[in-house]
Each structure stands twice: as C-alpha cells, then as structure tokens.
Amino acid sequence: MDTKQRKPRGRPSSRLQILDAAETVVFEVGANHLTLEAVADRAGISKGGLLYHFPTKEALLQAMLRRFIEEHHARRNELCARLPCTPDAQFRALIATKLEKDIGDDCQMAQSMLAASAESPQLLDPVREAHDCENAILRQARDPDLARLLWLATEGLMVTEMLAMNPFSAAERASVISLIERLADTMCRPDSPTPPPQQ
C-alpha cells in the first residue's frame, strides 16, 4: 500500500494519539499486517501503555472504525441542524453526509478493514451498529421505501468506489448523485405528500 499520513487532529490524548498512529500504520502496511508493537512505536509509547487502552488488535481496529463513524455522525448532526425542521431532516442530512464525503481519502482504510474482517467478521460490528441506527432514520421518513432505495443507491456508490470497482465516468457519477439529491429533496419538501400506508 502507498504510504499516506492522516491529517493531524491537534494535540491528541494518549488514546487519540494511538488511533492516529494506528491509522498511519494501516495506510502503510494494511490492517492484516498491523501489529500492536508497530503502533506503540509510531505513537511513541510503550506497548503496555497501548494495551491499557486497547488490549487486542481487534479492539484497536474496532476503535478506529468507531471514531470514523462518530465523525460521520457529528457531521450529519451538523448538517441536520442547518436544515428546515421537517420529519425528514435527519434522512436528508444522512444522504447529504454520505454524498459529500471524498471516498478517495478512505479507500485504503476500507479495503484494509474488509480484508481483515475476512478473518474476524466481528471487526465490522461498529458498521453493522451504524447501519441499524441509519435504518431507524429510514423508518421515520415519510416515504420509508423511497428512503431505503436512496440509501441503498448511495451505499452502493460508496462501496463500488471503496473497492475501486466504480464503472461510471465522472459525468455519469455526477448525474447519479444529482438524481439521488433531487429525489431526496423532493421527498423532504414540506409540501411533499405522504404516501399511503402499505397493505
């Protein structure tokens, strides 16, 4: 993997310093080849100091995923606070947050985590928990079926890009994103009719 440094996050605590170091190691060698010794060395602490916060490699990798998800949630809440107060504000913010992300920044991380999860499926538990929370938002939308469809379209686009398997040209990708946004905006308009309940 290409070596890549994550952007500094200020003056981190020991825990955050370890997570920053772990991300750098993952970018350098991949999640499968990450060792606690390498992370401790990169963080400038003893292995014992690292084990105090993260007793296993899996715990460390899960913490990295949780931090990524928490940052995503914080951004979603920030966007939601700026939207009109409607029943679909959380949903619209959810879609906007996913679409605004520069997937290229996280391709290596996603690929490494997926590779590591082949041996430890529970590694992706934080992602499953995040999807459960997002599904709760979809259920509250005025048109839950359309909300699920737009969520799936957005997730599909993200996954194909994370796996470097996106078949679309830049123009086609932009057209897909524009359509998702238009449909989400239409659904979330205050005057948008509520669909009849399914029988």
N, C-alpha and C. Protein backbone atom coordinates (compact mmCIF):
# COMPACT_ATOMS: atom_id res chain seq x y z
N MET A 1 0.83 -1.20 0.00
CA MET A 1 0.00 0.00 0.00
C MET A 1 0.86 1.25 0.00
N ASP A 2 0.32 2.29 -0.61
CA ASP A 2 1.05 3.55 -0.61
C ASP A 2 1.04 4.14 0.79
N THR A 3 2.18 4.69 1.18
CA THR A 3 2.25 5.35 2.48
C THR A 3 1.45 6.63 2.44
N LYS A 4 0.65 6.85 3.46
CA LYS A 4 -0.17 8.06 3.49
C LYS A 4 -0.34 8.50 4.92
N GLN A 5 -0.10 9.75 5.19
CA GLN A 5 -0.26 10.29 6.53
C GLN A 5 -1.65 10.87 6.68
N ARG A 6 -2.30 10.59 7.80
CA ARG A 6 -3.58 11.22 8.09
C ARG A 6 -3.35 12.65 8.54
N LYS A 7 -4.35 13.47 8.33
CA LYS A 7 -4.23 14.86 8.76
C LYS A 7 -4.14 14.93 10.28
N PRO A 8 -3.26 15.76 10.82
CA PRO A 8 -3.16 15.86 12.28
C PRO A 8 -4.45 16.38 12.89
N ARG A 9 -4.78 15.94 14.08
CA ARG A 9 -6.04 16.30 14.74
C ARG A 9 -5.78 17.18 15.95
N GLY A 10 -4.73 17.97 15.93
CA GLY A 10 -4.42 18.82 17.07
C GLY A 10 -3.51 18.09 18.04
N ARG A 11 -3.65 18.38 19.33
CA ARG A 11 -2.83 17.74 20.36
C ARG A 11 -3.65 16.64 21.01
N PRO A 12 -3.52 15.40 20.53
CA PRO A 12 -4.41 14.34 20.98
C PRO A 12 -4.07 13.81 22.35
N SER A 13 -5.08 13.19 23.01
CA SER A 13 -4.84 12.44 24.22
C SER A 13 -4.09 11.17 23.84
N SER A 14 -3.68 10.40 24.85
CA SER A 14 -2.95 9.16 24.56
C SER A 14 -3.79 8.23 23.69
N ARG A 15 -5.08 8.13 24.00
CA ARG A 15 -5.96 7.25 23.22
C ARG A 15 -6.05 7.72 21.77
N LEU A 16 -6.27 9.01 21.56
CA LEU A 16 -6.36 9.53 20.20
C LEU A 16 -5.01 9.45 19.50
N GLN A 17 -3.94 9.64 20.22
CA GLN A 17 -2.61 9.53 19.66
C GLN A 17 -2.38 8.11 19.14
N ILE A 18 -2.85 7.12 19.88
CA ILE A 18 -2.73 5.73 19.46
C ILE A 18 -3.56 5.48 18.20
N LEU A 19 -4.77 6.02 18.16
CA LEU A 19 -5.63 5.82 16.99
C LEU A 19 -5.03 6.48 15.76
N ASP A 20 -4.46 7.67 15.92
CA ASP A 20 -3.80 8.33 14.80
C ASP A 20 -2.64 7.48 14.29
N ALA A 21 -1.85 6.94 15.23
CA ALA A 21 -0.71 6.11 14.86
C ALA A 21 -1.18 4.84 14.15
N ALA A 22 -2.26 4.25 14.65
CA ALA A 22 -2.78 3.03 14.05
C ALA A 22 -3.25 3.28 12.62
N GLU A 23 -3.90 4.41 12.38
CA GLU A 23 -4.34 4.73 11.02
C GLU A 23 -3.14 4.85 10.09
N THR A 24 -2.08 5.48 10.56
CA THR A 24 -0.89 5.63 9.73
C THR A 24 -0.30 4.26 9.40
N VAL A 25 -0.24 3.37 10.39
CA VAL A 25 0.30 2.03 10.16
C VAL A 25 -0.58 1.26 9.17
N VAL A 26 -1.89 1.38 9.30
CA VAL A 26 -2.80 0.70 8.37
C VAL A 26 -2.56 1.19 6.95
N PHE A 27 -2.38 2.50 6.78
CA PHE A 27 -2.12 3.02 5.44
C PHE A 27 -0.79 2.51 4.89
N GLU A 28 0.15 2.24 5.76
CA GLU A 28 1.47 1.80 5.31
C GLU A 28 1.51 0.30 5.00
N VAL A 29 0.89 -0.52 5.84
CA VAL A 29 1.06 -1.97 5.68
C VAL A 29 -0.26 -2.73 5.59
N GLY A 30 -1.39 -2.07 5.82
CA GLY A 30 -2.68 -2.75 5.80
C GLY A 30 -3.07 -3.25 7.17
N ALA A 31 -4.38 -3.44 7.38
CA ALA A 31 -4.88 -3.86 8.68
C ALA A 31 -4.42 -5.27 9.05
N ASN A 32 -4.31 -6.15 8.05
CA ASN A 32 -3.88 -7.52 8.34
C ASN A 32 -2.48 -7.57 8.92
N HIS A 33 -1.63 -6.64 8.52
CA HIS A 33 -0.22 -6.66 8.94
C HIS A 33 0.06 -5.68 10.07
N LEU A 34 -0.97 -5.00 10.56
CA LEU A 34 -0.78 -4.11 11.70
C LEU A 34 -0.41 -4.92 12.93
N THR A 35 0.56 -4.44 13.69
CA THR A 35 0.91 -5.07 14.97
C THR A 35 0.83 -4.01 16.07
N LEU A 36 0.55 -4.46 17.28
CA LEU A 36 0.48 -3.53 18.40
C LEU A 36 1.84 -2.90 18.66
N GLU A 37 2.90 -3.68 18.42
CA GLU A 37 4.25 -3.14 18.61
C GLU A 37 4.52 -1.98 17.65
N ALA A 38 4.11 -2.14 16.39
CA ALA A 38 4.34 -1.09 15.40
C ALA A 38 3.55 0.17 15.74
N VAL A 39 2.34 -0.01 16.24
CA VAL A 39 1.51 1.14 16.60
C VAL A 39 2.10 1.85 17.81
N ALA A 40 2.51 1.08 18.81
CA ALA A 40 3.11 1.69 20.00
C ALA A 40 4.36 2.48 19.63
N ASP A 41 5.17 1.90 18.76
CA ASP A 41 6.39 2.58 18.34
C ASP A 41 6.06 3.87 17.60
N ARG A 42 5.06 3.82 16.73
CA ARG A 42 4.67 5.02 15.96
C ARG A 42 4.07 6.08 16.88
N ALA A 43 3.34 5.64 17.90
CA ALA A 43 2.71 6.58 18.83
C ALA A 43 3.69 7.13 19.86
N GLY A 44 4.87 6.49 19.96
CA GLY A 44 5.87 6.94 20.92
C GLY A 44 5.53 6.58 22.35
N ILE A 45 4.87 5.44 22.53
CA ILE A 45 4.52 4.99 23.87
C ILE A 45 4.96 3.54 24.03
N SER A 46 4.89 3.03 25.25
CA SER A 46 5.22 1.63 25.48
C SER A 46 4.07 0.75 25.02
N LYS A 47 4.38 -0.53 24.76
CA LYS A 47 3.31 -1.45 24.40
C LYS A 47 2.32 -1.58 25.56
N GLY A 48 2.83 -1.54 26.80
CA GLY A 48 1.95 -1.61 27.95
C GLY A 48 0.98 -0.44 27.99
N GLY A 49 1.46 0.75 27.62
CA GLY A 49 0.60 1.91 27.56
C GLY A 49 -0.49 1.75 26.53
N LEU A 50 -0.15 1.12 25.40
CA LEU A 50 -1.15 0.87 24.36
C LEU A 50 -2.18 -0.15 24.85
N LEU A 51 -1.69 -1.23 25.48
CA LEU A 51 -2.59 -2.29 25.94
C LEU A 51 -3.56 -1.79 27.01
N TYR A 52 -3.19 -0.74 27.73
CA TYR A 52 -4.09 -0.16 28.73
C TYR A 52 -5.36 0.34 28.05
N HIS A 53 -5.22 0.90 26.86
CA HIS A 53 -6.37 1.44 26.12
C HIS A 53 -7.01 0.39 25.21
N PHE A 54 -6.18 -0.43 24.58
CA PHE A 54 -6.66 -1.40 23.59
C PHE A 54 -5.98 -2.74 23.84
N PRO A 55 -6.64 -3.65 24.53
CA PRO A 55 -5.99 -4.90 24.92
C PRO A 55 -5.72 -5.87 23.77
N THR A 56 -6.38 -5.67 22.62
CA THR A 56 -6.16 -6.57 21.49
C THR A 56 -6.10 -5.75 20.20
N LYS A 57 -5.56 -6.37 19.17
CA LYS A 57 -5.53 -5.74 17.85
C LYS A 57 -6.95 -5.48 17.35
N GLU A 58 -7.84 -6.43 17.58
CA GLU A 58 -9.22 -6.26 17.14
C GLU A 58 -9.87 -5.06 17.82
N ALA A 59 -9.62 -4.91 19.12
CA ALA A 59 -10.19 -3.77 19.85
C ALA A 59 -9.68 -2.46 19.27
N LEU A 60 -8.43 -2.43 18.87
CA LEU A 60 -7.86 -1.22 18.29
C LEU A 60 -8.49 -0.92 16.93
N LEU A 61 -8.62 -1.93 16.09
CA LEU A 61 -9.22 -1.73 14.77
C LEU A 61 -10.68 -1.31 14.89
N GLN A 62 -11.40 -1.91 15.83
CA GLN A 62 -12.80 -1.51 16.03
C GLN A 62 -12.89 -0.07 16.50
N ALA A 63 -11.96 0.34 17.36
CA ALA A 63 -11.97 1.73 17.84
C ALA A 63 -11.71 2.70 16.69
N MET A 64 -10.87 2.31 15.75
CA MET A 64 -10.63 3.15 14.58
C MET A 64 -11.92 3.31 13.78
N LEU A 65 -12.64 2.19 13.59
CA LEU A 65 -13.90 2.26 12.86
C LEU A 65 -14.93 3.12 13.60
N ARG A 66 -15.00 2.95 14.92
CA ARG A 66 -15.96 3.73 15.70
C ARG A 66 -15.67 5.22 15.62
N ARG A 67 -14.39 5.58 15.62
CA ARG A 67 -14.07 7.00 15.53
C ARG A 67 -14.50 7.55 14.17
N PHE A 68 -14.25 6.79 13.11
CA PHE A 68 -14.67 7.21 11.78
C PHE A 68 -16.19 7.41 11.75
N ILE A 69 -16.93 6.47 12.33
CA ILE A 69 -18.39 6.54 12.33
C ILE A 69 -18.87 7.72 13.18
N GLU A 70 -18.23 7.95 14.32
CA GLU A 70 -18.61 9.08 15.17
C GLU A 70 -18.38 10.42 14.46
N GLU A 71 -17.30 10.52 13.71
CA GLU A 71 -17.06 11.75 12.94
C GLU A 71 -18.14 11.94 11.89
N HIS A 72 -18.55 10.84 11.27
CA HIS A 72 -19.63 10.88 10.28
C HIS A 72 -20.93 11.34 10.93
N HIS A 73 -21.24 10.80 12.11
CA HIS A 73 -22.47 11.18 12.81
C HIS A 73 -22.44 12.65 13.22
N ALA A 74 -21.28 13.13 13.65
CA ALA A 74 -21.17 14.53 14.05
C ALA A 74 -21.44 15.44 12.86
N ARG A 75 -20.91 15.07 11.72
CA ARG A 75 -21.13 15.87 10.51
C ARG A 75 -22.61 15.82 10.11
N ARG A 76 -23.24 14.65 10.23
CA ARG A 76 -24.65 14.53 9.91
C ARG A 76 -25.50 15.42 10.81
N ASN A 77 -25.19 15.43 12.11
CA ASN A 77 -25.94 16.27 13.04
C ASN A 77 -25.73 17.76 12.74
N GLU A 78 -24.52 18.10 12.33
CA GLU A 78 -24.22 19.48 11.96
C GLU A 78 -25.06 19.92 10.77
N LEU A 79 -25.15 19.05 9.76
CA LEU A 79 -25.96 19.37 8.58
C LEU A 79 -27.44 19.42 8.94
N CYS A 80 -27.89 18.49 9.77
CA CYS A 80 -29.31 18.44 10.14
C CYS A 80 -29.73 19.72 10.85
N ALA A 81 -28.86 20.26 11.67
CA ALA A 81 -29.18 21.48 12.42
C ALA A 81 -29.39 22.68 11.50
N ARG A 82 -28.84 22.61 10.28
CA ARG A 82 -28.97 23.72 9.33
C ARG A 82 -30.14 23.55 8.37
N LEU A 83 -30.81 22.39 8.44
CA LEU A 83 -31.93 22.13 7.54
C LEU A 83 -33.25 22.57 8.18
N PRO A 84 -34.27 22.84 7.35
CA PRO A 84 -35.60 23.13 7.91
C PRO A 84 -36.05 21.97 8.79
N CYS A 85 -36.77 22.29 9.85
CA CYS A 85 -37.21 21.27 10.80
C CYS A 85 -38.41 20.53 10.21
N THR A 86 -38.14 19.42 9.54
CA THR A 86 -39.18 18.60 8.94
C THR A 86 -38.98 17.16 9.42
N PRO A 87 -39.99 16.30 9.21
CA PRO A 87 -39.84 14.90 9.63
C PRO A 87 -38.69 14.18 8.93
N ASP A 88 -38.27 14.70 7.78
CA ASP A 88 -37.24 14.02 7.00
C ASP A 88 -35.87 14.69 7.09
N ALA A 89 -35.69 15.62 8.02
CA ALA A 89 -34.42 16.35 8.11
C ALA A 89 -33.25 15.40 8.39
N GLN A 90 -33.45 14.45 9.31
CA GLN A 90 -32.38 13.50 9.63
C GLN A 90 -32.01 12.66 8.41
N PHE A 91 -33.03 12.24 7.67
CA PHE A 91 -32.76 11.45 6.47
C PHE A 91 -32.01 12.26 5.43
N ARG A 92 -32.45 13.50 5.22
CA ARG A 92 -31.79 14.33 4.19
C ARG A 92 -30.34 14.59 4.58
N ALA A 93 -30.09 14.81 5.87
CA ALA A 93 -28.72 15.02 6.35
C ALA A 93 -27.89 13.75 6.19
N LEU A 94 -28.51 12.61 6.41
CA LEU A 94 -27.81 11.33 6.25
C LEU A 94 -27.32 11.16 4.82
N ILE A 95 -28.20 11.40 3.85
CA ILE A 95 -27.81 11.25 2.45
C ILE A 95 -26.76 12.29 2.07
N ALA A 96 -26.95 13.53 2.52
CA ALA A 96 -26.00 14.59 2.17
C ALA A 96 -24.62 14.28 2.72
N THR A 97 -24.55 13.76 3.93
CA THR A 97 -23.25 13.45 4.55
C THR A 97 -22.54 12.37 3.77
N LYS A 98 -23.24 11.35 3.33
CA LYS A 98 -22.63 10.27 2.57
C LYS A 98 -22.12 10.77 1.21
N LEU A 99 -22.92 11.62 0.57
CA LEU A 99 -22.56 12.06 -0.77
C LEU A 99 -21.44 13.09 -0.79
N GLU A 100 -21.27 13.84 0.30
CA GLU A 100 -20.25 14.88 0.30
C GLU A 100 -18.86 14.33 0.61
N LYS A 101 -18.78 13.08 1.10
CA LYS A 101 -17.50 12.54 1.53
C LYS A 101 -16.61 12.24 0.34
N ASP A 102 -15.34 12.56 0.49
CA ASP A 102 -14.35 12.22 -0.52
C ASP A 102 -13.92 10.77 -0.29
N ILE A 103 -14.51 9.87 -1.05
CA ILE A 103 -14.26 8.45 -0.83
C ILE A 103 -12.79 8.11 -1.04
N GLY A 104 -12.13 8.83 -1.93
CA GLY A 104 -10.73 8.53 -2.20
C GLY A 104 -9.86 8.57 -0.97
N ASP A 105 -10.22 9.40 0.00
CA ASP A 105 -9.43 9.51 1.23
C ASP A 105 -9.50 8.25 2.07
N ASP A 106 -10.56 7.44 1.88
CA ASP A 106 -10.78 6.31 2.76
C ASP A 106 -10.73 4.95 2.06
N CYS A 107 -10.38 4.93 0.77
CA CYS A 107 -10.36 3.66 0.04
C CYS A 107 -9.39 2.66 0.67
N GLN A 108 -8.19 3.11 0.96
CA GLN A 108 -7.21 2.20 1.53
C GLN A 108 -7.67 1.66 2.87
N MET A 109 -8.23 2.54 3.70
CA MET A 109 -8.71 2.11 5.01
C MET A 109 -9.83 1.08 4.85
N ALA A 110 -10.79 1.36 3.97
CA ALA A 110 -11.92 0.44 3.79
C ALA A 110 -11.44 -0.90 3.26
N GLN A 111 -10.56 -0.89 2.28
CA GLN A 111 -10.05 -2.14 1.74
C GLN A 111 -9.31 -2.95 2.79
N SER A 112 -8.52 -2.28 3.61
CA SER A 112 -7.78 -2.98 4.66
C SER A 112 -8.72 -3.59 5.69
N MET A 113 -9.75 -2.83 6.09
CA MET A 113 -10.69 -3.33 7.08
C MET A 113 -11.48 -4.52 6.53
N LEU A 114 -11.88 -4.45 5.26
CA LEU A 114 -12.62 -5.56 4.67
C LEU A 114 -11.74 -6.81 4.60
N ALA A 115 -10.48 -6.63 4.25
CA ALA A 115 -9.58 -7.78 4.20
C ALA A 115 -9.40 -8.40 5.58
N ALA A 116 -9.24 -7.56 6.59
CA ALA A 116 -9.06 -8.07 7.95
C ALA A 116 -10.33 -8.74 8.45
N SER A 117 -11.51 -8.27 8.02
CA SER A 117 -12.77 -8.83 8.50
C SER A 117 -13.01 -10.23 7.95
N ALA A 118 -12.29 -10.63 6.90
CA ALA A 118 -12.44 -11.99 6.40
C ALA A 118 -12.02 -13.00 7.46
N GLU A 119 -11.03 -12.63 8.29
CA GLU A 119 -10.59 -13.50 9.37
C GLU A 119 -11.32 -13.21 10.67
N SER A 120 -11.80 -11.98 10.84
CA SER A 120 -12.51 -11.59 12.07
C SER A 120 -13.78 -10.83 11.68
N PRO A 121 -14.86 -11.56 11.33
CA PRO A 121 -16.10 -10.88 10.89
C PRO A 121 -16.64 -9.88 11.90
N GLN A 122 -16.40 -10.12 13.20
CA GLN A 122 -16.91 -9.21 14.22
C GLN A 122 -16.23 -7.85 14.18
N LEU A 123 -15.14 -7.75 13.44
CA LEU A 123 -14.46 -6.47 13.30
C LEU A 123 -15.39 -5.39 12.77
N LEU A 124 -16.33 -5.79 11.92
CA LEU A 124 -17.25 -4.83 11.30
C LEU A 124 -18.50 -4.59 12.13
N ASP A 125 -18.53 -5.06 13.38
CA ASP A 125 -19.71 -4.81 14.22
C ASP A 125 -20.05 -3.33 14.35
N PRO A 126 -19.07 -2.41 14.47
CA PRO A 126 -19.43 -0.99 14.53
C PRO A 126 -20.18 -0.51 13.29
N VAL A 127 -19.84 -1.07 12.12
CA VAL A 127 -20.53 -0.69 10.89
C VAL A 127 -21.96 -1.21 10.91
N ARG A 128 -22.12 -2.44 11.39
CA ARG A 128 -23.47 -3.01 11.49
C ARG A 128 -24.33 -2.18 12.45
N GLU A 129 -23.75 -1.77 13.55
CA GLU A 129 -24.49 -0.94 14.52
C GLU A 129 -24.88 0.40 13.89
N ALA A 130 -23.95 0.98 13.12
CA ALA A 130 -24.25 2.25 12.46
C ALA A 130 -25.38 2.09 11.45
N HIS A 131 -25.38 0.97 10.73
CA HIS A 131 -26.44 0.72 9.75
C HIS A 131 -27.78 0.53 10.45
N ASP A 132 -27.79 -0.10 11.62
CA ASP A 132 -29.04 -0.24 12.38
C ASP A 132 -29.59 1.14 12.76
N CYS A 133 -28.71 2.03 13.18
CA CYS A 133 -29.13 3.40 13.54
C CYS A 133 -29.66 4.14 12.32
N GLU A 134 -29.00 3.95 11.18
CA GLU A 134 -29.45 4.61 9.95
C GLU A 134 -30.78 4.05 9.50
N ASN A 135 -30.99 2.75 9.68
CA ASN A 135 -32.27 2.15 9.30
C ASN A 135 -33.40 2.72 10.14
N ALA A 136 -33.11 3.05 11.40
CA ALA A 136 -34.13 3.68 12.24
C ALA A 136 -34.54 5.04 11.66
N ILE A 137 -33.57 5.77 11.10
CA ILE A 137 -33.88 7.05 10.46
C ILE A 137 -34.73 6.81 9.22
N LEU A 138 -34.41 5.78 8.45
CA LEU A 138 -35.18 5.48 7.23
C LEU A 138 -36.62 5.12 7.58
N ARG A 139 -36.81 4.41 8.68
CA ARG A 139 -38.18 4.03 9.07
C ARG A 139 -39.03 5.24 9.41
N GLN A 140 -38.39 6.32 9.89
CA GLN A 140 -39.13 7.52 10.31
C GLN A 140 -39.44 8.45 9.14
N ALA A 141 -38.87 8.19 7.97
CA ALA A 141 -39.12 9.06 6.81
C ALA A 141 -40.58 8.94 6.38
N ARG A 142 -41.09 9.98 5.75
CA ARG A 142 -42.47 9.95 5.30
C ARG A 142 -42.70 8.89 4.23
N ASP A 143 -41.65 8.61 3.43
CA ASP A 143 -41.73 7.54 2.44
C ASP A 143 -40.58 6.58 2.71
N PRO A 144 -40.74 5.65 3.66
CA PRO A 144 -39.63 4.78 4.05
C PRO A 144 -39.06 3.95 2.90
N ASP A 145 -39.92 3.51 1.98
CA ASP A 145 -39.42 2.69 0.86
C ASP A 145 -38.50 3.50 -0.04
N LEU A 146 -38.91 4.73 -0.36
CA LEU A 146 -38.05 5.58 -1.19
C LEU A 146 -36.77 5.93 -0.43
N ALA A 147 -36.89 6.16 0.86
CA ALA A 147 -35.71 6.46 1.68
C ALA A 147 -34.72 5.29 1.63
N ARG A 148 -35.24 4.07 1.75
CA ARG A 148 -34.36 2.88 1.69
C ARG A 148 -33.71 2.76 0.31
N LEU A 149 -34.48 3.04 -0.73
CA LEU A 149 -33.94 2.94 -2.08
C LEU A 149 -32.79 3.94 -2.29
N LEU A 150 -32.98 5.18 -1.83
CA LEU A 150 -31.94 6.19 -1.98
C LEU A 150 -30.73 5.86 -1.11
N TRP A 151 -30.96 5.30 0.08
CA TRP A 151 -29.86 4.88 0.95
C TRP A 151 -29.05 3.78 0.27
N LEU A 152 -29.75 2.79 -0.30
CA LEU A 152 -29.07 1.69 -0.99
C LEU A 152 -28.27 2.20 -2.19
N ALA A 153 -28.84 3.14 -2.93
CA ALA A 153 -28.12 3.70 -4.07
C ALA A 153 -26.86 4.41 -3.62
N THR A 154 -26.96 5.16 -2.54
CA THR A 154 -25.81 5.89 -2.02
C THR A 154 -24.75 4.94 -1.48
N GLU A 155 -25.19 3.95 -0.71
CA GLU A 155 -24.25 2.95 -0.18
C GLU A 155 -23.58 2.17 -1.31
N GLY A 156 -24.36 1.81 -2.32
CA GLY A 156 -23.79 1.07 -3.45
C GLY A 156 -22.71 1.87 -4.16
N LEU A 157 -22.96 3.15 -4.34
CA LEU A 157 -21.97 4.01 -4.97
C LEU A 157 -20.71 4.08 -4.13
N MET A 158 -20.88 4.24 -2.82
CA MET A 158 -19.73 4.32 -1.92
C MET A 158 -18.91 3.03 -1.93
N VAL A 159 -19.61 1.88 -1.87
CA VAL A 159 -18.90 0.60 -1.80
C VAL A 159 -18.12 0.33 -3.09
N THR A 160 -18.74 0.60 -4.25
CA THR A 160 -18.01 0.35 -5.50
C THR A 160 -16.78 1.25 -5.60
N GLU A 161 -16.88 2.47 -5.06
CA GLU A 161 -15.72 3.36 -5.09
C GLU A 161 -14.66 2.91 -4.09
N MET A 162 -15.09 2.46 -2.92
CA MET A 162 -14.13 1.98 -1.94
C MET A 162 -13.36 0.76 -2.44
N LEU A 163 -14.03 -0.06 -3.26
CA LEU A 163 -13.40 -1.26 -3.79
C LEU A 163 -12.74 -1.00 -5.15
N ALA A 164 -12.71 0.28 -5.56
CA ALA A 164 -12.14 0.65 -6.86
C ALA A 164 -12.80 -0.12 -7.99
N MET A 165 -14.14 -0.28 -7.92
CA MET A 165 -14.89 -1.02 -8.93
C MET A 165 -16.01 -0.18 -9.53
N ASN A 166 -15.93 1.14 -9.39
CA ASN A 166 -16.97 2.01 -9.93
C ASN A 166 -16.86 2.06 -11.46
N PRO A 167 -17.90 1.63 -12.18
CA PRO A 167 -17.81 1.60 -13.65
C PRO A 167 -18.17 2.93 -14.31
N PHE A 168 -18.60 3.93 -13.53
CA PHE A 168 -19.12 5.16 -14.10
C PHE A 168 -18.02 6.16 -14.42
N SER A 169 -18.24 6.92 -15.49
CA SER A 169 -17.37 8.05 -15.76
C SER A 169 -17.68 9.15 -14.75
N ALA A 170 -16.84 10.18 -14.72
CA ALA A 170 -17.07 11.29 -13.80
C ALA A 170 -18.43 11.94 -14.07
N ALA A 171 -18.77 12.08 -15.35
CA ALA A 171 -20.05 12.70 -15.70
C ALA A 171 -21.22 11.82 -15.29
N GLU A 172 -21.09 10.51 -15.49
CA GLU A 172 -22.17 9.59 -15.11
C GLU A 172 -22.33 9.56 -13.58
N ARG A 173 -21.22 9.58 -12.87
CA ARG A 173 -21.28 9.60 -11.41
C ARG A 173 -21.98 10.87 -10.93
N ALA A 174 -21.62 12.01 -11.52
CA ALA A 174 -22.24 13.27 -11.13
C ALA A 174 -23.74 13.25 -11.41
N SER A 175 -24.13 12.61 -12.51
CA SER A 175 -25.55 12.52 -12.86
C SER A 175 -26.30 11.66 -11.85
N VAL A 176 -25.70 10.56 -11.42
CA VAL A 176 -26.33 9.69 -10.42
C VAL A 176 -26.51 10.44 -9.11
N ILE A 177 -25.47 11.14 -8.67
CA ILE A 177 -25.54 11.90 -7.42
C ILE A 177 -26.60 12.98 -7.51
N SER A 178 -26.66 13.66 -8.65
CA SER A 178 -27.67 14.71 -8.83
C SER A 178 -29.08 14.13 -8.73
N LEU A 179 -29.30 12.95 -9.31
CA LEU A 179 -30.61 12.33 -9.25
C LEU A 179 -30.97 11.93 -7.82
N ILE A 180 -30.02 11.35 -7.10
CA ILE A 180 -30.27 10.99 -5.70
C ILE A 180 -30.66 12.22 -4.90
N GLU A 181 -29.91 13.31 -5.09
CA GLU A 181 -30.18 14.54 -4.34
C GLU A 181 -31.54 15.12 -4.70
N ARG A 182 -31.90 15.11 -6.00
CA ARG A 182 -33.19 15.65 -6.41
C ARG A 182 -34.34 14.84 -5.80
N LEU A 183 -34.22 13.53 -5.84
CA LEU A 183 -35.27 12.69 -5.28
C LEU A 183 -35.38 12.89 -3.76
N ALA A 184 -34.24 13.01 -3.10
CA ALA A 184 -34.25 13.23 -1.65
C ALA A 184 -34.86 14.58 -1.33
N ASP A 185 -34.51 15.61 -2.09
CA ASP A 185 -35.06 16.94 -1.86
C ASP A 185 -36.57 16.95 -2.08
N THR A 186 -37.03 16.28 -3.15
CA THR A 186 -38.46 16.23 -3.44
C THR A 186 -39.21 15.53 -2.32
N MET A 187 -38.66 14.42 -1.83
CA MET A 187 -39.31 13.68 -0.77
C MET A 187 -39.39 14.48 0.53
N CYS A 188 -38.38 15.32 0.75
CA CYS A 188 -38.27 16.03 2.03
C CYS A 188 -38.94 17.40 2.02
N ARG A 189 -39.50 17.82 0.87
CA ARG A 189 -40.19 19.12 0.84
C ARG A 189 -41.37 19.10 1.80
N PRO A 190 -41.59 20.21 2.50
CA PRO A 190 -42.73 20.26 3.44
C PRO A 190 -44.06 19.94 2.78
N ASP A 191 -44.22 20.29 1.46
CA ASP A 191 -45.49 20.06 0.78
C ASP A 191 -45.54 18.70 0.08
N SER A 192 -44.50 17.89 0.28
CA SER A 192 -44.48 16.57 -0.36
C SER A 192 -45.55 15.68 0.26
N PRO A 193 -46.39 15.04 -0.56
CA PRO A 193 -47.45 14.22 0.03
C PRO A 193 -46.90 12.98 0.71
N THR A 194 -47.57 12.58 1.78
CA THR A 194 -47.19 11.36 2.47
C THR A 194 -47.81 10.18 1.74
N PRO A 195 -47.03 9.18 1.36
CA PRO A 195 -47.58 8.05 0.63
C PRO A 195 -48.54 7.25 1.51
N PRO A 196 -49.54 6.61 0.89
CA PRO A 196 -50.47 5.80 1.71
C PRO A 196 -49.75 4.61 2.31
N PRO A 197 -50.18 4.17 3.49
CA PRO A 197 -49.53 3.01 4.12
C PRO A 197 -49.72 1.76 3.27
N GLN A 198 -48.73 0.88 3.29
CA GLN A 198 -48.82 -0.36 2.54
C GLN A 198 -49.81 -1.31 3.21
N GLN A 199 -50.51 -2.04 2.39
CA GLN A 199 -51.49 -3.02 2.90
C GLN A 199 -50.76 -4.29 3.33
